[in-house]
C-alpha cells in the first residue's frame, strides 16, 4: 500500500469545464520520495544509476533473483517482463547472455516452488534444453573444439608439461579427467610418438561419467568405441596403447576410479602416472554442498569430497598433475552472489563467439547451448544437482598445496607453444603468466588457467 | 427508507405483528447505520478480515445454532427460518460472526417460536421446481444448463451442512449424538444447497425485475439462510449479490447509488485497486499486454507520449519505462499524461505519482515529462489538452523534431462512459483527434449492459462467481508460498463486491459498471473509426509465461481471440486486451476527424 509521507500539495485548480491542468515536470527535479513507490521496480539511484546497459541488465537480473527468492511475485513478474523485452535470445551478445540468465531464473522459479508454477512449463523448458544438447560425432567434436582456444589452451599447456615430465620414461599411465571426451589425447599421442627417444607405452584410463545429465558436449558413441578408435590412432603412430574405461562420477569424488588406480599402482609399480585434469575437477562437490559437508564434518569441519579427491590423488604418487579450469567462482551459496559472478564471467563465451562462428549457424547453436547449460546449472539448480562449482585458480592452488603438491610451473617452450596456438585465433585472446601458472585471457580478462603440480 | 421498508413488510399482510416489529427494529438498526455510515461503513468493510482464529469460533457458533435450530419442533421450523431471515435483511459476509451471535442471543432470549409467515410459501412456490440434476464434476456446481459457468466450492463446503427444515426422525449426525439430547438434524448435500441458493438468487432477481418487492424481500432473506450452507467463493459471491439485491429492494432513493462506487470513495477505491493488483493476475495481465502493444508500437520512435485514461498509482508505467530505457538504440523522450478524477481530499495524488515516475525515469536516464490531468469524466477531455504543447502548432513552427508517437491507454475506463449517452463517442473522437499510433483497451469480458435486469444479473452472477473462484485459487497458492495472501484476497473481494453492487443495485447514470464483451467493443470502436491491431504472439507467450510462473493455481488461461488477448479462469475468459489504431479512412486532419466524430 502506498504511503505518502509528505503533506499534500495544494489542490489543483479546477477548470470550469471540469478539467484542470495540474503540472508538468521534468526528471531533473529532486524528489523527497525514497520509499518503494510501487509494487514494482525499485527506484534507487545506486542500483540503477549505473552507466551502461550491461550493468542495467545485471542489476535487473539481480533484482529479479531477489524478487524470486523473496517470493515477491509482482516485482518478479515486472522485471521478467522488462527483461523479456530487452533481452531477445537472438539479440547481441549481451542480450543473449541476459536472455540465458533470464531463462535460468525462470527455470529456478519453476523448480524451487517458491512461486507456483505449471510443471508443464518447466518440462517444456527442460525439453528445449535437451533438444539443444547436441550429440557430436568424434570428428565434429574435434573440429568444434578447435574453433576456440577455450579447450585448446589447456591441451597445449598440459601436453607441453606432460611431454617434459615423461622425457625418457618408457611406460606412462595417463589418467585423463576431462569433459571433452579425450579429444586432447590424439595430440598428446602425436607429441609422444615423435619424441627422439621413441614412443612410450601408454596406458590411458578415463572415467565415463555415470550421471544422468553429464555436462555438454555429448558424444554420439560409447567410450569403448572411442577407446578402440584411440588405440587404432595410436597404432597408426606406432604407439602401443591400452585403454581402460572406469564408470565413475565426480559426485562421489571418482570413488571407483581412485580404487582402480590404487590397484593398478600396486600391479605396475614402474609406471609413471600422469593425471591430466581438464575442467572436470570442478564437478567434484566442494565444501558448500550442504548435505555432504555436514555429514562429513563429524571428523573434520573442512573436509569435502574435493579435498578428499586431491588427497587420494596425492596418494597415487603421480609424476605430474595438470590442472586446467575456468578461472571464476561459482561456489557462492547466495544466489545473487553467484549470479553476479557468473554474469561477469560467462559474457566471455558470448563475446568471443562472433569471432569464430557466423550467426545462425548450427554449430553456434550447439556452442551457445553449452553455455546456457552452465548458466542454467549455476542459477537454477541447488545441492548435488548444482554441479558447475568452478573455483578461481588461487583457491585451486591452495587446495593442491594443502594436499601435498607443489607447483612445477611451465617452461618457456610451453608458453611459446601456447602463444603460437593462440596466433591461430582471434586477436582478443592473450596469454599471461601469473605466479607459475599460465592464464588464457580475452580482452585482458582471465578465462582459463593451467597449472602443473608435482608431489612435494 | 423506513416508510418503504414498512410498506414492503406490511404489504405481505400475513406477518406476525411481533415479527414485523422485530423486523422494523432490526431494519432501523442495520439499514440505518449502513446508510448514515457512508464512508464509515465502507471503511469497516475494509477492515474486514475473517481471521482463521475467528473462523473456528464462527464454526462453533454455527454448530450451536444448528443445534438450537434443530431443537425446535418441526412445526416451528418454518417460523424459525423466517425468523432468522427477518433478522438478516442486511447480510454482509464479513460479519458472519456477529450475525450468528445475534441469532444465538435471540434464540436464547425468546424460546417462543414465532408464527409461520407468508414468505416461506413464496419460497415454497419456487422450491418445488425440479432441481436440475447437479451435472457437476467433482467439486463443481453447474448452474442450470450453462456448462461454462462453474463455481467450485472450497474444500470446506464438503464438510457438512445441516438444515432444520425436515422431519426430526429422518436422520441424525454424530455431532448431534454428542449432545445430551439427540438433536434431529439432517445432512444436506451442499451441492444441492448451492443450486437452491443460485435458484433463490435468480428468483429474487426475477422478482425484482417484476417489481414484486414482497417476493424479492422474502427471497433475499431465504438467500441469506441458504448461504450459510455454502463455503468459500460461493458463499462470498452470493453474499455480495444478496447484499446488492437488498440494496436494490430497499433503495432509499430510486436514483441514488448506495456508495458502491461513488466518487467520494476514490481513495478507498485506490487502495482496493492496489490489492486487487497484487493478489490476482488480472491487472498485471492488463498492464503487460497493453504495455507490450505500446512498446511494439513505439519501436524506433524517438519521441513518445502515453495518455493514460486511469492513472491511479501509475502501476503500469515503471515496467514500460524500464523496457524503453534499455531498448536497442536508446530510450525515447517520454511524455506521460495521467488522467484521474478529482480527489475529494485534494490530495494531489496524481502529481505525487508523477513525481515518483519522474524519479524513476531520472535514475534510468529517460528524458521524462509528466502532466496530471484532473477530469471528472473522460468526456470532459478535449484534443488540445492532450496534444504536445511544444509541437501542437508545429505546422508553422517548422521544427525538424520528429512528431511524437502517441499511445492512448485505457484499463477498465471505457465502460463507465456508457452510462451517459454520447460520452463514449465524444471520448473516442478526442482519441482519434490526437492521432494515436496505438490505443490499448482492457475491459471486462462480459455483458453487464444489455437485456433485462435478470439477464444482467445472471451474467454478472456467472462472471463474478468465476472471478471469486479464481481469487480463491490464487490466495491458496499465495498462502502456501508466503502467507498474507488472504488479506489481499479479502480486499480484492471487496473491490469486486463494489462492482457487483453497482451492476445489480444501480440504474441510470449511477450504473457505471457497464461491462461489454469484445464483440460489442469491436463494433463500437469500428463505428468510431478505429481498426483493430493484432496483439502479437510475443505478448501472448509472455503473458502465458508470467502467469504460469506466478499466478497461483493452474486455472488461469491466456487465450488469443481474433488478435485480442483474454485472461480467464478455466474455460471462461474474464478480461480482454485489445489494441486499435485510427482507421486509414478516418485519418488525416485531426480537427476534421474530431468534427467528424462530433457529428
CSV table of C-alpha atoms in Angstrom, one decimal, chain B residues 18 22 35 124 129 148 175 218 227 260 279 307 335 356 419:
chain,number,residue,atom,x,y,z
B,18,UNK,CA,-44.1,-9.5,16.5
B,22,UNK,CA,-38.7,-7.0,15.1
B,35,UNK,CA,-26.7,4.4,5.1
B,124,UNK,CA,-42.0,-23.0,-1.5
B,129,UNK,CA,-39.5,-26.9,-9.1
B,148,UNK,CA,-19.5,-22.9,-18.9
B,175,UNK,CA,-22.4,-34.1,16.2
B,218,UNK,CA,-38.7,-12.8,1.1
B,227,UNK,CA,-26.0,-19.1,2.0
B,260,UNK,CA,-20.9,1.3,-4.3
B,279,UNK,CA,-3.5,-10.5,-5.3
B,307,UNK,CA,-2.1,9.2,-22.4
B,335,UNK,CA,5.9,12.1,-22.1
B,356,UNK,CA,7.8,9.2,-8.4
B,419,UNK,CA,-23.7,5.4,-18.6
